[in-house]
Amino acid sequence: MEKRQLFPDCIFVETTDPAALSEQLEPCRKFLQTSEEGGLLWAVPADAEEFLKKLCGKEHHLCMSQGYIRDGITHVIHGPLVGMERRIRKIDRHKRTANVEMPAGGLGTFLQAGLEITSKS
């Protein structure tokens, strides 16, 4: 098993007051890359936030999923990708990974999740 960060260049912070958080982080600006618009913080869209919470759970850890392919259709039977089969765009059976489409406006177009395909027919 390989463990790595899903978003290696990001730090997620939950807040109810983004302006105060931005003000507190201002002294750190010179050490951080900023967005092309010059902002220090990006708001994660609500649909992307809900998607990530469902996928990674309370532990903020994306576990391995298991499934099979029957008649060209992917079926996930265990793990966080259950019910998200329509979001899977590409499967690498050798590396046991799947490219999963993020909701519109997400942090990136795709994220890579662990998916072991146990059989194919």
Short mmCIF file of C-alpha atoms in Angstrom, two decimals:
data_model
loop_
_atom_site.label_atom_id
_atom_site.label_comp_id
_atom_site.label_asym_id
_atom_site.label_seq_id
_atom_site.Cartn_x
_atom_site.Cartn_y
_atom_site.Cartn_z
CA MET A 1 0.00 0.00 0.00
CA GLU A 2 1.16 3.46 -0.84
CA LYS A 3 0.18 6.46 1.22
CA ARG A 4 0.46 10.00 -0.09
CA GLN A 5 -1.25 13.35 0.20
CA LEU A 6 -4.26 13.84 -2.04
CA PHE A 7 -3.62 17.59 -2.36
CA PRO A 8 0.09 18.03 -1.58
CA ASP A 9 0.17 21.77 -2.24
CA CYS A 10 -2.93 22.65 -0.22
CA ILE A 11 -3.76 23.27 3.40
CA PHE A 12 -7.44 23.11 4.26
CA VAL A 13 -8.75 25.38 7.00
CA GLU A 14 -12.36 25.54 8.15
CA THR A 15 -13.55 28.92 9.37
CA THR A 16 -16.71 30.89 9.89
CA ASP A 17 -14.89 34.21 9.30
CA PRO A 18 -12.71 34.11 6.14
CA ALA A 19 -11.76 37.81 6.41
CA ALA A 20 -10.33 37.35 9.92
CA LEU A 21 -8.47 34.23 8.83
CA SER A 22 -6.96 36.05 5.85
CA GLU A 23 -5.87 38.88 8.14
CA GLN A 24 -4.22 36.44 10.57
CA LEU A 25 -2.36 34.74 7.70
CA GLU A 26 -1.12 38.00 6.16
CA PRO A 27 2.35 37.80 7.83
CA CYS A 28 2.82 34.40 6.14
CA ARG A 29 2.09 35.73 2.64
CA LYS A 30 5.76 36.07 1.67
CA PHE A 31 6.33 32.35 2.32
CA LEU A 32 3.31 31.08 0.39
CA GLN A 33 2.41 30.87 -3.26
CA THR A 34 -0.67 32.89 -4.01
CA SER A 35 -3.30 32.34 -6.65
CA GLU A 36 -3.11 34.05 -10.02
CA GLU A 37 -5.68 36.55 -8.75
CA GLY A 38 -3.32 37.43 -5.91
CA GLY A 39 -5.47 35.95 -3.16
CA LEU A 40 -4.04 33.95 -0.31
CA LEU A 41 -7.14 31.84 0.27
CA TRP A 42 -9.54 30.00 -1.99
CA ALA A 43 -13.02 29.06 -0.93
CA VAL A 44 -13.85 25.44 -1.65
CA PRO A 45 -17.26 25.26 -3.34
CA ALA A 46 -19.97 23.63 -1.21
CA ASP A 47 -20.49 20.71 -3.62
CA ALA A 48 -16.74 19.96 -3.71
CA GLU A 49 -16.55 20.20 0.10
CA GLU A 50 -19.45 17.77 0.52
CA PHE A 51 -17.88 15.41 -2.05
CA LEU A 52 -14.52 15.38 -0.23
CA LYS A 53 -16.16 14.87 3.17
CA LYS A 54 -18.13 11.91 1.81
CA LEU A 55 -15.05 10.45 0.15
CA CYS A 56 -12.55 10.93 2.98
CA GLY A 57 -14.75 10.76 6.10
CA LYS A 58 -14.01 12.14 9.54
CA GLU A 59 -10.42 10.87 9.47
CA HIS A 60 -9.68 12.83 6.26
CA HIS A 61 -8.25 9.63 4.79
CA LEU A 62 -9.22 8.21 1.40
CA CYS A 63 -9.33 4.43 1.79
CA MET A 64 -8.96 1.80 -0.91
CA SER A 65 -12.09 0.68 -2.74
CA GLN A 66 -12.79 -2.71 -4.33
CA GLY A 67 -14.93 -3.59 -7.27
CA TYR A 68 -15.33 -5.54 -10.48
CA ILE A 69 -16.11 -4.86 -14.12
CA ARG A 70 -18.95 -6.74 -15.73
CA ASP A 71 -20.00 -6.13 -19.36
CA GLY A 72 -17.90 -2.96 -19.44
CA ILE A 73 -19.62 -1.45 -16.39
CA THR A 74 -17.69 -0.77 -13.19
CA HIS A 75 -19.32 -1.91 -9.94
CA VAL A 76 -17.73 -0.79 -6.66
CA ILE A 77 -18.66 -3.08 -3.75
CA HIS A 78 -16.47 -1.81 -0.87
CA GLY A 79 -14.95 1.53 0.06
CA PRO A 80 -15.65 5.22 -0.38
CA LEU A 81 -16.27 4.97 -4.15
CA VAL A 82 -19.47 2.96 -3.65
CA GLY A 83 -22.22 4.84 -5.46
CA MET A 84 -19.75 7.05 -7.32
CA GLU A 85 -19.17 4.73 -10.28
CA ARG A 86 -20.43 7.36 -12.74
CA ARG A 87 -17.66 9.75 -11.66
CA ILE A 88 -14.89 7.24 -12.52
CA ARG A 89 -13.27 8.30 -15.79
CA LYS A 90 -10.22 6.03 -16.03
CA ILE A 91 -9.05 2.92 -14.22
CA ASP A 92 -5.45 1.70 -14.05
CA ARG A 93 -5.75 -1.92 -12.96
CA HIS A 94 -1.97 -2.35 -12.71
CA LYS A 95 -1.53 0.59 -10.29
CA ARG A 96 -4.96 -0.04 -8.68
CA THR A 97 -6.07 3.54 -9.13
CA ALA A 98 -9.03 5.37 -10.62
CA ASN A 99 -9.32 8.93 -11.85
CA VAL A 100 -12.48 10.31 -10.25
CA GLU A 101 -14.17 13.44 -11.56
CA MET A 102 -14.62 16.21 -9.01
CA PRO A 103 -17.84 18.25 -8.90
CA ALA A 104 -17.86 21.34 -11.10
CA GLY A 105 -15.76 24.09 -9.59
CA GLY A 106 -13.70 21.63 -7.53
CA LEU A 107 -10.01 21.98 -6.69
CA GLY A 108 -9.01 20.13 -9.83
CA THR A 109 -10.78 18.30 -12.56
CA PHE A 110 -9.85 14.82 -11.29
CA LEU A 111 -8.44 13.20 -8.21
CA GLN A 112 -6.76 9.83 -7.98
CA ALA A 113 -8.33 7.24 -5.68
CA GLY A 114 -7.36 3.66 -4.88
CA LEU A 115 -9.55 1.09 -6.65
CA GLU A 116 -8.76 -2.60 -6.88
CA ILE A 117 -10.64 -4.42 -9.62
CA THR A 118 -10.87 -8.06 -8.52
CA SER A 119 -12.46 -9.47 -11.68
CA LYS A 120 -13.42 -8.47 -15.19
CA SER A 121 -15.75 -10.21 -17.60
#
